[in-house]
Coordinates of C-alpha atoms in Angstrom, one line a residue:
X1 CA 75.0 34.7 21.5
X2 CA 74.6 33.4 25.0
X3 CA 75.4 35.1 28.3
X4 CA 78.4 33.8 30.3
X5 CA 79.0 33.9 34.0
X6 CA 81.5 36.6 33.5
X7 CA 78.6 38.8 32.4
X8 CA 77.2 38.8 35.9
X9 CA 74.9 41.8 35.4
X10 CA 73.4 40.5 32.2
X11 CA 72.9 37.0 33.6
X12 CA 71.3 38.4 36.8
X13 CA 69.0 40.6 34.7
X14 CA 67.8 37.6 32.6
X15 CA 67.4 35.2 35.5
X16 CA 65.9 37.9 37.7
X17 CA 63.2 38.7 35.1
X18 CA 62.3 35.0 35.0
X19 CA 62.2 34.5 38.8
X20 CA 60.4 37.8 39.2
X21 CA 57.4 36.4 37.3
X22 CA 56.3 34.6 40.4
X23 CA 56.1 37.6 42.8
X24 CA 54.7 39.6 39.9
X25 CA 51.8 37.2 39.5
X26 CA 51.2 37.3 43.3
X27 CA 51.7 41.0 44.2
X28 CA 50.2 42.7 41.1
X29 CA 46.7 41.5 41.7
X30 CA 46.5 42.0 45.5
X31 CA 45.1 45.6 45.2
X32 CA 42.4 44.3 42.9
X33 CA 41.0 41.7 45.3
X34 CA 37.9 43.8 45.9
X35 CA 37.4 44.4 42.2
X36 CA 37.7 40.8 41.3
X37 CA 35.3 39.8 44.0
X38 CA 32.8 42.4 42.8
X39 CA 33.2 41.2 39.2
X40 CA 32.3 37.6 40.1
X41 CA 29.8 38.6 42.7
X42 CA 31.5 36.8 45.5
X43 CA 33.2 37.5 48.9
X44 CA 36.9 38.4 49.2
X45 CA 37.7 35.0 50.9
X46 CA 36.8 33.3 47.7
X47 CA 39.3 35.5 45.8
X48 CA 41.9 34.9 48.5
X49 CA 41.5 31.2 47.7
X50 CA 43.2 31.9 44.4
X51 CA 46.3 32.9 46.3
X52 CA 46.2 29.8 48.4
X53 CA 45.8 27.4 45.5
X54 CA 48.6 29.2 43.7
X55 CA 51.0 28.2 46.6
X56 CA 49.8 24.6 46.3
X57 CA 50.5 24.7 42.5
X58 CA 54.0 26.1 43.1
X59 CA 54.8 23.5 45.8
X60 CA 53.7 20.6 43.6
X61 CA 55.0 21.9 40.3
X62 CA 58.6 22.4 41.5
X63 CA 58.9 18.7 42.4
X64 CA 58.3 18.0 38.7
X65 CA 60.6 20.5 37.1
X66 CA 63.6 19.6 39.3
X67 CA 64.1 16.1 37.9
X68 CA 63.2 17.2 34.4
X69 CA 65.9 19.9 34.5
X70 CA 68.4 17.3 35.7
X71 CA 67.5 14.9 33.0
X72 CA 66.8 17.1 29.9
X73 CA 68.9 20.2 30.7
X74 CA 67.8 23.5 32.0
X75 CA 66.5 25.4 28.9
X76 CA 63.7 23.2 27.5
X77 CA 61.8 22.6 30.8
X78 CA 62.1 26.3 31.5
X79 CA 60.6 27.3 28.2
X80 CA 57.8 24.8 28.6
X81 CA 57.0 26.2 32.1
X82 CA 57.0 29.8 30.8
X83 CA 54.7 28.8 28.0
X84 CA 52.2 27.2 30.4
X85 CA 52.4 30.4 32.5
X86 CA 51.6 32.6 29.5
X87 CA 48.6 30.6 28.4
X88 CA 47.1 30.3 31.9
X89 CA 47.6 34.0 32.6
X90 CA 45.3 34.7 29.6
X91 CA 42.9 32.1 31.0
X92 CA 42.8 34.0 34.3
X93 CA 41.9 37.2 32.5
X94 CA 38.9 35.6 30.6
X95 CA 37.6 33.3 33.3
X96 CA 33.8 33.4 33.3
X97 CA 33.5 32.4 37.0
X98 CA 35.4 32.7 40.2
X99 CA 35.8 28.9 40.3
X100 CA 37.5 28.9 36.9
X101 CA 39.6 31.8 37.9
X102 CA 40.9 29.9 40.9
X103 CA 41.5 26.8 38.8
X104 CA 43.4 28.9 36.2
X105 CA 45.5 30.4 39.0
X106 CA 46.5 26.8 40.0
X107 CA 47.7 26.0 36.5
X108 CA 49.4 29.3 36.2
X109 CA 51.4 28.4 39.3
X110 CA 52.4 25.1 37.7
X111 CA 54.0 27.1 34.9
X112 CA 55.4 30.0 36.9
X113 CA 57.3 27.8 39.3
X114 CA 59.7 26.6 36.6
X115 CA 61.4 29.9 36.7
X116 CA 62.4 29.7 40.4
X117 CA 63.5 26.1 40.4
X118 CA 65.5 26.1 37.2
X119 CA 67.1 29.5 37.8
X120 CA 68.4 28.4 41.2
X121 CA 69.8 25.2 39.5
X122 CA 71.5 27.3 36.8
X123 CA 73.2 29.5 39.4
X124 CA 74.4 26.4 41.3
X125 CA 75.7 25.0 38.0
X126 CA 77.8 28.1 37.3
X127 CA 79.1 29.3 40.7
X128 CA 80.8 27.9 43.8
X129 CA 78.8 28.0 47.1
X130 CA 80.2 31.4 48.3
X131 CA 79.6 32.9 45.0
X132 CA 76.1 31.4 44.9
X133 CA 75.1 33.4 47.9
X134 CA 76.5 36.6 46.3
X135 CA 74.7 35.9 43.1
X136 CA 71.4 35.2 44.8
X137 CA 71.7 38.6 46.5
X138 CA 72.3 40.2 43.1
X139 CA 69.4 38.3 41.7
X140 CA 67.2 39.8 44.4
X141 CA 68.2 43.3 43.4
X142 CA 66.6 42.5 40.0
X143 CA 63.6 40.4 41.1
X144 CA 63.0 42.6 44.1
X145 CA 61.8 45.4 41.8
X146 CA 58.7 43.3 41.2
X147 CA 57.2 43.5 44.7
X148 CA 57.8 47.2 44.7
X149 CA 56.3 48.0 41.3
X150 CA 53.8 45.2 41.1
X151 CA 51.1 46.4 43.5
X152 CA 51.5 50.0 42.3
X153 CA 51.2 49.0 38.7
X154 CA 48.4 46.5 39.5
X155 CA 46.3 49.2 41.3
X156 CA 46.6 51.6 38.4
X157 CA 45.8 48.9 35.9
X158 CA 42.7 47.8 37.8
X159 CA 41.5 51.4 38.3
X160 CA 42.1 52.5 34.7
X161 CA 41.7 49.4 32.6
X162 CA 40.0 46.7 34.7
X163 CA 41.6 43.9 36.8
X164 CA 41.8 41.7 33.7
X165 CA 44.6 43.9 32.3
X166 CA 46.8 42.7 35.1
X167 CA 46.9 39.2 33.7
X168 CA 47.2 40.3 30.1
X169 CA 50.4 42.2 31.2
X170 CA 51.7 39.1 33.0
X171 CA 51.1 37.0 29.9
X172 CA 53.1 39.5 27.8
X173 CA 56.0 39.4 30.3
X174 CA 56.0 35.6 30.0
X175 CA 56.3 35.8 26.2
X176 CA 59.3 38.2 26.5
X177 CA 61.0 35.9 28.9
X178 CA 60.5 32.9 26.6
X179 CA 62.2 34.8 23.8
X180 CA 65.0 35.9 26.1
X181 CA 65.7 32.4 27.4
X182 CA 65.6 31.0 23.9
X183 CA 68.2 33.4 22.5
X184 CA 70.3 34.5 25.4
X185 CA 70.4 31.8 28.1
X186 CA 73.2 29.2 27.9
X187 CA 72.6 25.5 28.6
X188 CA 74.5 24.9 31.9
X189 CA 73.7 21.3 32.3
X190 CA 73.7 18.9 29.3
X191 CA 70.9 16.3 29.2
X192 CA 71.7 13.3 31.4
X193 CA 70.1 10.0 30.3
X194 CA 71.3 8.5 33.5
X195 CA 68.8 10.5 35.5
X196 CA 65.8 8.1 36.0
X197 CA 62.5 10.0 36.5
X198 CA 61.2 6.8 38.1
X199 CA 63.7 7.2 40.9
X200 CA 62.6 10.8 41.7
X201 CA 61.1 9.8 45.0
X202 CA 64.2 8.0 46.2
X203 CA 66.3 11.0 45.1
X204 CA 64.2 13.4 47.1
X205 CA 64.3 11.0 50.0
X206 CA 68.1 10.9 49.9
X207 CA 68.4 14.7 49.7
X208 CA 66.0 15.3 52.6
X209 CA 68.1 13.0 54.8
X210 CA 70.9 15.6 54.8
X211 CA 70.2 17.6 58.0
X212 CA 72.0 20.6 56.5
X213 CA 69.7 20.7 53.5
X214 CA 66.7 20.2 55.6
X215 CA 67.7 22.7 58.2
X216 CA 68.6 25.5 55.8
X217 CA 65.5 24.7 53.6
X218 CA 63.0 24.6 56.4
X219 CA 64.5 27.6 58.3
X220 CA 64.6 29.7 55.2
X221 CA 61.2 28.4 54.1
X222 CA 59.5 29.1 57.5
X223 CA 61.0 32.6 57.6
X224 CA 60.0 33.4 54.0
X225 CA 56.5 31.8 54.4
X226 CA 55.7 34.4 57.0
X227 CA 56.2 37.0 54.3
X228 CA 53.5 35.3 52.3
X229 CA 51.2 35.4 55.3
X230 CA 51.9 39.1 55.3
X231 CA 51.2 39.3 51.5
X232 CA 47.9 37.5 52.0
X233 CA 46.7 39.7 54.9
X234 CA 48.4 43.0 53.9
X235 CA 45.3 44.3 51.9
X236 CA 43.1 43.7 54.9
X237 CA 45.5 45.2 57.5
X238 CA 46.5 48.3 55.5
X239 CA 43.3 49.0 53.5
X240 CA 40.4 47.7 55.7
X241 CA 41.8 48.1 59.2
X242 CA 44.1 51.1 58.9
X243 CA 42.2 52.8 56.1
X244 CA 45.0 53.2 53.5
X245 CA 43.6 54.2 50.1
X246 CA 43.6 51.5 47.5
X247 CA 45.8 53.6 45.2
X248 CA 48.3 54.2 48.0
X249 CA 48.5 50.5 49.0
X250 CA 51.4 49.8 46.6
X251 CA 53.6 52.5 48.2
X252 CA 53.4 51.0 51.6
X253 CA 53.8 47.5 50.2
X254 CA 56.7 48.7 48.1
X255 CA 58.5 50.3 51.0
X256 CA 58.9 46.9 52.7
X257 CA 60.0 45.4 49.5
X258 CA 62.6 48.2 49.1
X259 CA 64.0 47.2 52.6
X260 CA 64.2 43.6 51.4
X261 CA 66.3 44.7 48.4
X262 CA 68.6 47.0 50.3
X263 CA 69.4 44.2 52.8
X264 CA 69.9 41.7 50.1
X265 CA 72.6 44.0 48.6
X266 CA 74.1 44.6 52.0
X267 CA 74.4 40.8 52.2
X268 CA 76.9 40.9 49.3
X269 CA 79.1 43.2 51.3
X270 CA 78.7 41.1 54.5
X271 CA 79.8 38.0 52.6
X272 CA 83.2 39.6 52.0
X273 CA 83.8 39.7 55.8
X274 CA 81.7 36.8 57.2
X275 CA 80.6 33.3 56.2
X276 CA 77.1 32.9 55.0
X277 CA 76.4 30.6 57.9
X278 CA 77.2 33.3 60.5
X279 CA 75.1 35.9 58.6
X280 CA 72.2 33.5 58.3
X281 CA 72.0 32.7 62.0
X282 CA 72.5 36.3 63.0
X283 CA 69.7 37.5 60.7
X284 CA 67.3 34.9 62.1
X285 CA 67.8 36.3 65.6
X286 CA 67.0 39.8 64.2
X287 CA 63.9 38.3 62.5
X288 CA 62.8 36.8 65.8
X289 CA 63.1 40.1 67.6
X290 CA 61.1 41.9 65.0
X291 CA 58.5 39.2 65.1
X292 CA 58.1 39.5 68.9
X293 CA 57.8 43.3 68.5
X294 CA 55.2 42.9 65.8
X295 CA 53.2 40.6 68.0
X296 CA 53.3 43.1 70.9
X297 CA 52.0 45.8 68.5
X298 CA 49.1 43.5 67.6
X299 CA 48.2 42.9 71.2
X300 CA 48.4 46.5 72.3
X301 CA 46.9 48.1 69.2
X302 CA 49.1 50.8 67.8
X303 CA 49.0 53.5 65.2
X304 CA 49.9 52.6 61.6
X305 CA 53.4 54.2 61.7
X306 CA 54.3 52.2 64.9
X307 CA 53.1 49.0 63.4
X308 CA 55.1 49.5 60.2
X309 CA 58.5 49.7 62.0
X310 CA 58.8 46.1 63.2
X311 CA 57.1 44.9 60.0
X312 CA 59.7 46.7 57.9
X313 CA 62.6 45.2 59.9
X314 CA 61.1 41.8 59.6
X315 CA 60.6 41.9 55.8
X316 CA 64.0 43.6 55.3
X317 CA 65.8 40.9 57.3
X318 CA 64.5 38.3 54.9
X319 CA 66.7 39.9 52.3
X320 CA 69.6 38.4 54.2
X321 CA 68.0 35.2 55.4
X322 CA 66.8 34.1 51.9
X323 CA 70.0 34.1 49.8
X324 CA 72.1 32.5 52.5
X325 CA 69.5 29.9 53.4
X326 CA 69.3 28.8 49.8
X327 CA 73.1 28.8 49.4
X328 CA 73.3 26.5 52.4
X329 CA 70.6 24.2 51.2
X330 CA 72.3 23.7 47.8
X331 CA 75.9 23.6 49.0
X332 CA 76.2 19.8 49.0
X333 CA 74.0 19.2 46.0
X334 CA 76.0 20.2 42.9
X335 CA 75.2 16.9 41.0
X336 CA 71.5 17.1 41.8
X337 CA 71.0 20.9 41.9
X338 CA 67.8 20.7 40.0
X339 CA 66.2 18.2 42.3
X340 CA 67.6 19.9 45.4
X341 CA 66.4 23.3 44.2
X342 CA 62.9 21.9 43.5
X343 CA 62.7 20.2 46.9
X344 CA 63.8 23.3 48.7
X345 CA 61.3 25.5 46.8
X346 CA 58.5 22.9 47.4
X347 CA 59.1 22.9 51.1
X348 CA 59.1 26.6 51.2
X349 CA 55.9 27.0 49.3
X350 CA 54.2 24.1 51.2
X351 CA 54.8 26.2 54.3
X352 CA 53.6 29.3 52.4
X353 CA 50.4 27.5 51.7
X354 CA 49.9 26.7 55.4
X355 CA 50.7 30.3 56.5
X356 CA 48.7 32.1 53.8
X357 CA 45.9 29.6 54.3
X358 CA 45.8 30.3 58.0
X359 CA 45.5 34.0 57.3
X360 CA 42.7 33.4 54.8
X361 CA 40.7 31.1 57.2
X362 CA 41.0 33.5 60.2
X363 CA 38.7 36.4 59.5
X364 CA 39.9 38.7 62.3
X365 CA 38.8 42.2 63.1
X366 CA 42.3 43.3 63.8
X367 CA 46.0 42.5 62.8
X368 CA 46.8 40.4 65.8
X369 CA 46.3 36.9 64.2
X370 CA 48.5 38.0 61.3
X371 CA 51.2 39.2 63.7
X372 CA 51.1 35.9 65.6
X373 CA 51.4 33.9 62.4
X374 CA 54.4 36.0 61.3
X375 CA 56.0 35.5 64.7
X376 CA 55.5 31.7 64.4
X377 CA 57.5 31.7 61.2
X378 CA 60.4 33.3 63.0
X379 CA 60.2 30.8 65.8
X380 CA 60.0 27.8 63.5
X381 CA 62.9 29.2 61.4
X382 CA 65.2 29.5 64.5
X383 CA 64.4 26.0 65.6
X384 CA 65.2 24.4 62.3
X385 CA 68.4 26.5 62.0
X386 CA 69.8 24.5 64.9
X387 CA 70.1 21.5 62.5
X388 CA 72.7 23.4 60.4
X389 CA 75.4 23.4 63.1
X390 CA 78.5 21.4 62.2
X391 CA 80.2 20.6 58.9
X392 CA 78.1 20.3 55.7
X393 CA 77.9 17.2 53.6
X394 CA 80.6 17.3 50.9
X395 CA 79.3 18.5 47.5
X396 CA 79.0 16.0 44.8
X397 CA 80.4 17.0 41.4

């Protein structure tokens, strides 16, 4: 028995659990950075490299899964990707050196990214553009639980069972998702022999020529990438600079994720009264204001509670920016939803690599560089958003 689009809650729960694997595999091990570094006898910057290469793997892997999903259908490539993720998660847990740990994280990303790419394509297959934005918001309610619980669970696992247990748990979740997809997820796009994998580059080139696709993808990607900069630097800022206890880190991290979820659900209500385009552009202005306030906090040097206010507003605003940005990017790409979803995701994670890499390279003594990197994401997002003005390209069936 397969889920139908009428069973919105069940479909969101299933796809949300698949998409949540990616933030789960990022956020859960953040509190254990020090433990992992101590285990391998290396500095934290070496451990942070495992996060940077993860973003590279996601950016590259998505470009592969998009055309595969358009040619062979959604289910088979998704199951293959989840299987790779399960095996490589185990490899992370048993890695004998930090170098092999980092390499395993790269291949783990190649498997994990299938969930995001193909889930977005499935949503585009099943719903019209306005309903796509609403469903993405509902999806974030499910997948948003991961950033809240992941660092809390990860910290407790690392303290009580060792950091390796984090990756054993991720592998187990992958197996559960493989079984769920196999028995419950319907095939929303039948295999299409007409899709030529050799023409993948020209397909991507044609998609990226659409200024609406590029504008929404890059604006949403730049905004969301600044959150990954925050993810990369959050342990340093909260634990090392402000002195938050390791076991309490997850609660601070989770509070921002909760704001993200609340705003993503408010977005569903807003979509009943305004177009996703109006909501998207308004949210980006709020994002810019929060980024400026955060940068000022970094310059002045403020207590933790003051610093957390603009940071919370920034992360929460992404709960509105993200679903509407993705809906805009995919609006004119019904026929090539897999490839368009892959390209949008790849652009996003390419930016995430740059932003998170910048945080990893700059070993600052205070939060200011992180604040400036986050602000730059808001500025870039607002600049690219200007490309989305005017009518969108007509969707191809």
